[in-house]
XYZ file of C-alpha atoms in Angstrom:
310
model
C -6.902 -49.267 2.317
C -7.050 -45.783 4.063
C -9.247 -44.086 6.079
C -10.057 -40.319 4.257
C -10.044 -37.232 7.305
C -10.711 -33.821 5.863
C -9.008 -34.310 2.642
C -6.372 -36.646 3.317
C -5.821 -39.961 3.322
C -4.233 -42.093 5.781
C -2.789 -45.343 5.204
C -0.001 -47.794 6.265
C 2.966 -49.527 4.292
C 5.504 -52.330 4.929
C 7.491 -50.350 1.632
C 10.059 -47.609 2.960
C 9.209 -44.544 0.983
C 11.510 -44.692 -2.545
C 13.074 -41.257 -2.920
C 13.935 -39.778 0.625
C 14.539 -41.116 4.354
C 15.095 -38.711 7.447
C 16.290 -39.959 11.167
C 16.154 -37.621 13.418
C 18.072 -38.447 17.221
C 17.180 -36.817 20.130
C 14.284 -35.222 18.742
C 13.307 -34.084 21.982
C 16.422 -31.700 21.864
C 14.679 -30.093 18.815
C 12.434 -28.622 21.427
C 14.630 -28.101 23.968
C 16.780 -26.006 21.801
C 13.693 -24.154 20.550
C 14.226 -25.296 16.936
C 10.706 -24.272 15.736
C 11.578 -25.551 11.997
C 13.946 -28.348 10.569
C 14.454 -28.035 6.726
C 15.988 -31.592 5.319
C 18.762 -31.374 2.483
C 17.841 -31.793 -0.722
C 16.675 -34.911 -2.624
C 16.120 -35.589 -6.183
C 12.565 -36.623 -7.559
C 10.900 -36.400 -11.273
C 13.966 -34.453 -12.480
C 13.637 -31.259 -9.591
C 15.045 -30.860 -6.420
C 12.560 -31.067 -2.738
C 12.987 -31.441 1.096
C 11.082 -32.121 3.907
C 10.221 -29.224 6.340
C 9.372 -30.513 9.590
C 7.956 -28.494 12.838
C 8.228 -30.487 15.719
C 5.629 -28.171 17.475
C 3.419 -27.736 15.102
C 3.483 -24.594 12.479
C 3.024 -21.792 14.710
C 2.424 -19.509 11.855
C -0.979 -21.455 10.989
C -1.659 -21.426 14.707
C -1.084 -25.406 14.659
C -1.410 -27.152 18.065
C -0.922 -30.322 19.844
C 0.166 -31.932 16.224
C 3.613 -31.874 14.213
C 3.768 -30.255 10.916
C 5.741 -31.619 7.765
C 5.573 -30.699 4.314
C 6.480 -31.320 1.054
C 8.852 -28.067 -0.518
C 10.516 -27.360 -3.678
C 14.224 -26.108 -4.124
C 16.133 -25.079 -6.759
C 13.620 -22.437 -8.825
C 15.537 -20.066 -9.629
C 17.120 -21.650 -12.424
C 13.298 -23.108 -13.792
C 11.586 -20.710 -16.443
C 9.324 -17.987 -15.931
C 5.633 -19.145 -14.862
C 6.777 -22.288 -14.362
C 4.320 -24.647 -12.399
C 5.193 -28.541 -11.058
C 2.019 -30.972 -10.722
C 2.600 -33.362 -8.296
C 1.436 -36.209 -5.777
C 3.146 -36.978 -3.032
C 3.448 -39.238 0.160
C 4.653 -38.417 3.616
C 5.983 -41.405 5.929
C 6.207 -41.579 9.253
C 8.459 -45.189 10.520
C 6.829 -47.274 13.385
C 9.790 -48.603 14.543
C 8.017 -51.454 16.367
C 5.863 -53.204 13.883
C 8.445 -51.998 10.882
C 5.533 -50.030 8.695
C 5.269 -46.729 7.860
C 1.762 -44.892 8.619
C 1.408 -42.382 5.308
C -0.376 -39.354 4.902
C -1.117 -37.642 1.338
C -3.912 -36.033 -0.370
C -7.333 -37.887 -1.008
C -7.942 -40.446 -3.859
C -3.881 -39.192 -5.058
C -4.401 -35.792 -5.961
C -2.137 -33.900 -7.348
C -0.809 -30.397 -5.812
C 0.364 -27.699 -7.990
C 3.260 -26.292 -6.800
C 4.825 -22.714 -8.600
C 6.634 -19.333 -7.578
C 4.067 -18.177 -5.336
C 3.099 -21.562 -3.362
C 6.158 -24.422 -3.432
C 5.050 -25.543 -0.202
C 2.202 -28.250 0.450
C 2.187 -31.015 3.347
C -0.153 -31.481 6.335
C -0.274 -28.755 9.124
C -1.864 -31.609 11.602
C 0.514 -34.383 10.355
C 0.260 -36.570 13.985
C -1.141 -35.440 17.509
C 1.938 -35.337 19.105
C 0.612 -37.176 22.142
C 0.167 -39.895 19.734
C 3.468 -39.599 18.687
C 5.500 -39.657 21.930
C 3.380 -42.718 22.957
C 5.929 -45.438 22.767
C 3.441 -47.954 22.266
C 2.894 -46.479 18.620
C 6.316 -46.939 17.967
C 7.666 -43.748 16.196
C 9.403 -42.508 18.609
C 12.047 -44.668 20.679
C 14.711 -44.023 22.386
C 14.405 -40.351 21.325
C 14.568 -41.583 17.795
C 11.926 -41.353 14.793
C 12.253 -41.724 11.138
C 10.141 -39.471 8.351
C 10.171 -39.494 4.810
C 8.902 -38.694 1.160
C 7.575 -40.050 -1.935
C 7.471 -37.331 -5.063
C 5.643 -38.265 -8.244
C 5.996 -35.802 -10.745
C 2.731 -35.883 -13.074
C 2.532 -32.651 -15.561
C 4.849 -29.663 -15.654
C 4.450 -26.193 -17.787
C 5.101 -22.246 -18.153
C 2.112 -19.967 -17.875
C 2.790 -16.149 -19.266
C 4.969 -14.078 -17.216
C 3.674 -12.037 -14.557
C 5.173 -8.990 -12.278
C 4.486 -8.623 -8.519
C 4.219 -4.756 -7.142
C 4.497 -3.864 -3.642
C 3.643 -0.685 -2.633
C 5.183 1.217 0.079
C 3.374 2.722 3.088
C 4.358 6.254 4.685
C 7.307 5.657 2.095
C 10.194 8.569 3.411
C 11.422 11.317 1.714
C 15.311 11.130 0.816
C 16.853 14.704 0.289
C 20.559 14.604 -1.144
C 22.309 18.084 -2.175
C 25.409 18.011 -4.538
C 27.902 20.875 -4.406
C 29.584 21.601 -7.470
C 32.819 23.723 -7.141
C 34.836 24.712 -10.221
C 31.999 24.780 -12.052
C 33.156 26.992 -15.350
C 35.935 24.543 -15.206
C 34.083 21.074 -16.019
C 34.732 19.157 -19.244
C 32.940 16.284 -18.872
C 29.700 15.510 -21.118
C 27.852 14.205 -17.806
C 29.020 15.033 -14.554
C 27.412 12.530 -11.621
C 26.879 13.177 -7.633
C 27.843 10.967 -5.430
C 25.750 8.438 -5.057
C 22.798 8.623 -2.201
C 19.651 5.957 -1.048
C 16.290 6.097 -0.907
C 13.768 3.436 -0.657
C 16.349 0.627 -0.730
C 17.907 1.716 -4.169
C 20.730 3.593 -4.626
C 20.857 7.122 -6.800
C 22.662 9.332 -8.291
C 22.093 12.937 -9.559
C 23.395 13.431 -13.471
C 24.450 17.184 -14.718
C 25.295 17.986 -18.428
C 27.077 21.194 -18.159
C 26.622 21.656 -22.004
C 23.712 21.007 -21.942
C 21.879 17.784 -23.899
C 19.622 16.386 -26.457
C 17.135 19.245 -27.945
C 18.273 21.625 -24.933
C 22.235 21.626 -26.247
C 24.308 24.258 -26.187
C 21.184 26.831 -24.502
C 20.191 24.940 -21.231
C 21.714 23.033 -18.338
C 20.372 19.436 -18.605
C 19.543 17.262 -14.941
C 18.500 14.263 -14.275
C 18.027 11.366 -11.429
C 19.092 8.233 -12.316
C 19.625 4.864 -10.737
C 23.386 4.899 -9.457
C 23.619 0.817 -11.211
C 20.545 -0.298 -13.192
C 22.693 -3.388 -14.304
C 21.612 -4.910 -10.314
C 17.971 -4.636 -10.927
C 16.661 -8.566 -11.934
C 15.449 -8.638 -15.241
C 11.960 -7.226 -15.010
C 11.960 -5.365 -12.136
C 10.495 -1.660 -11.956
C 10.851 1.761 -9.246
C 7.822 4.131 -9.310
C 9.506 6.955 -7.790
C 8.440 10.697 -7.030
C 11.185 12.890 -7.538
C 11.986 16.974 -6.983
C 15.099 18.055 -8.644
C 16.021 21.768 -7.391
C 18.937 24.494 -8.139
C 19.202 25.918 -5.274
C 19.512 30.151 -5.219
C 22.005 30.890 -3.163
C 21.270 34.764 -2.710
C 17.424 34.988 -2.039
C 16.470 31.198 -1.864
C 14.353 31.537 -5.559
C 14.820 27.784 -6.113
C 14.015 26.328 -9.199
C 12.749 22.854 -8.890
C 11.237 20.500 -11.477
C 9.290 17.368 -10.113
C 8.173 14.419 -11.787
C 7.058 10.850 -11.066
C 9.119 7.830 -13.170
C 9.171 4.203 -13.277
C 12.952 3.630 -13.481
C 14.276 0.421 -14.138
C 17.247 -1.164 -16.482
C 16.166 -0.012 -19.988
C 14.858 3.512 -18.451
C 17.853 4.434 -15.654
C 17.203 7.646 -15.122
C 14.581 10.698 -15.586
C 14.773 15.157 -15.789
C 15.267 17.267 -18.195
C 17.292 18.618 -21.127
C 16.177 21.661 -21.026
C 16.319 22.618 -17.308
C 17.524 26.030 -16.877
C 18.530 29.015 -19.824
C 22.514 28.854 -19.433
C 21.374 32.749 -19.523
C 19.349 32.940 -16.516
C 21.594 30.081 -14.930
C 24.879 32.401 -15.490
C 23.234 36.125 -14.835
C 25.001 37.672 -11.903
C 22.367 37.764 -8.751
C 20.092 34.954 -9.468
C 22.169 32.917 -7.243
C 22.420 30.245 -9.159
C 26.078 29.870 -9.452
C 28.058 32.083 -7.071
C 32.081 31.810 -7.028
C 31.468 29.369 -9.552
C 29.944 27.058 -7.218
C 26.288 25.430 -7.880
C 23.883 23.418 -5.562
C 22.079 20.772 -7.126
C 19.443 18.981 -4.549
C 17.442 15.850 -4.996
C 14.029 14.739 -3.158
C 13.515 11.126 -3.763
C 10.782 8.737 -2.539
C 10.340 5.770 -3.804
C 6.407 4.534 -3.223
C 6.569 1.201 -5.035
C 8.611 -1.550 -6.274
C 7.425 -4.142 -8.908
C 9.431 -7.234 -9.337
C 8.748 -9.797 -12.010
C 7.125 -13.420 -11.292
C-alpha cells in the first residue's frame, strides 16, 4: 500500500521497474557543473519511444525548491499522425541502495495522463526533498551514486481533427527591398524575379511580368510578392503578411504603389497584380517610370503573423 499526497501516490517495491533503469555517478558533479537538466536516451514502451528528464535542483522554471524534479517525456512525434494523443500510466523509481527497494511515485489510484503535441511531458515537480535524498541513511544516494527509473503502460491511443497554431507578432518590422531593373526593353523572360530579400523570418522575392499576365496581358505590367521557396513551408503552415509594392518615379517621386494584406503559404506563393500599371503610362516619356530603360521596383514587407499546423 501507498500513502496518497496531493495527487500522487507513493509506494515502495522489491521489483526493479520493467522498461527503463538510469545510474547516475557523481551526481553531485551534475551540480557542480551547473547541469540544470539531464534528458535520458530513449527507451521503448507500448510501441512509442520516452525518457526520463531529471533536474537535480529542482525545475527552476516551475519555481521548484529544495526537491528534485523527474518526469515522464515522449520522443519520436514527429513521425505519429496529426492530433495524435497517447493515454498513459506510469511509474517513477527511485533505488534505495541499502534495503534493495525502490520508493515509487505515480499518479493516484493509476491514473492515466494524456500526453499529445502540446503537453508530452508529465512527472512530479517535487519528486524527493533533496535533503531526504542526500541523507545516506535513506539509501539513494551512496558513494555519489543513485539509480532512477520508469515504468510506461500504454492504455488508449487516437487522432483528434487537425488543428493550426497562430502566433502573432508584436511591433513586427517593416522590410523595404528595391529591385533595379536595367535593360529593361531588352527582357524576354515570361517572369522576371528580384533577388531574393527577408522579412519576418521568411524569405521573398519580388516577381515582374514584363508582358504583362493573366486578364492584364499584353496592356499592363503585372507584379507580385511571392515567397522566394514555398516548397520549405511544413504542410499547413500560413504568413499573414502586409505588403506595399511601389514603381518608383524617378523624375518627380509620383510613386505608384499598390498595398495589400495576403496569407501566403504553399498552394498560394505569392500575391499583386496583373494589371498593375498601363504599359502606356508605364512607357510615356516623363513619368519616370522607366528612364534609360532602367525601372525601380520596391517592396515593403511585414509579416504580423505566422500560423503553423498542430
Amino acid at each position: 500500500m501507498g500513502d496518497e499526497i496531493d495527487g500522487f501516490t507513493r509506494s515502495v517495491s522489491e521489483a526493479p521497474p520493467t522498461h527503463y533503469t538510469v545510474k547516475i555517478q557523481s551526481f553531485s558533479l551534475l551540480l557542480k557543473n551547473s547541469v540544470e537538466k539531464y534528458e535520458s536516451a530513449d527507451f521503448e514502451a507500448g510501441g512509442y519511444k520516452w525518457k526520463l528528464v531529471l533536474y537535480p535542483a529542482g525545475n527552476k522554471s516551475k519555481n521548484v525548491k529544495e526537491h528534485i524534479s523527474v518526469y515522464l517525456a515522449m520522443e519520436n512525434t514527429s513521425s505519429l499522425p496529426h492530433g495524435w494523443e497517447v493515454y498513459a500510466v506510469f511509474r517513477l523509481f527511485l533505488l534505495d541502495q541499502d534495503k534493495d527497494s525502490f520508493l515509487i511515485l505515480q499518479d493516484a489510484m493509476g491514473a492515466e495522463r494524456r500526453f499529445h503535441r502540446l503537453k508530452r511531458e508529465w512527472g512530479f515537480d517535487e519528486f524527493i526533498p533533496i535533503k531526504a535524498f542526500n541523507d545516506a541513511s535513506n539509501g539513494f544516494l551512496l558513494e555519489d551514486t543513485c539509480v532512477f527509473g520508469a515504468e510506461v503502460f500504454v492504455s488508449k491511443e487516437r487522432s483528434t481533427g487537425e488543428g493550426e497554431c497562430l502566433s502573432m507578432i508584436k511591433d513586427a518590422p517593416s522590410i523595404k527591398h528595391v529591385w533595379r531593373i536595367e535593360n529593361f526593353s531588352k527582357l524576354r523572360s515570361e517572369c522576371c524575379d528580384s533577388q531574393v530579400f527577408s522579412s519576418g523570418d521568411q524569405k521573398w522575392k519580388i516577381q515582374l511580368y514584363p508582358k504583362g499576365r493573366r486578364h492584364g496581358t499584353g496592356t499592363h505590367l503585372a507584379v507580385y510578392l511571392a515567397l522566394a521557396d514555398s516548397t520549405t513551408l511544413t504542410p499547413g503552415s500560413k504568413i499573414y503578411a502586409e505588403f506595399t509594392l511601389r514603381l518608383l518615379d524617378q523624375a518627380q517621386a509620383r510613386h505608384i504603389a499598390g498595398k495589400a494584406d495576403f496569407w501566403f503559404s504553399a498552394s498560394n506563393p505569392e500575391s499583386g497584380w496583373a494589371r498593375y500599371v498601363s504599359f502606356a503610362y508605364f512607357n510615356k516619356p516623363g513619368n519616370g517610370c522607366l528612364v534609360k530603360d532602367v525601372c525601380l521596383v520596391e517592396a515593403e514587407v511585414t509579416v504580423h503573423g505566422i500560423s503553423n499546423a498542430l
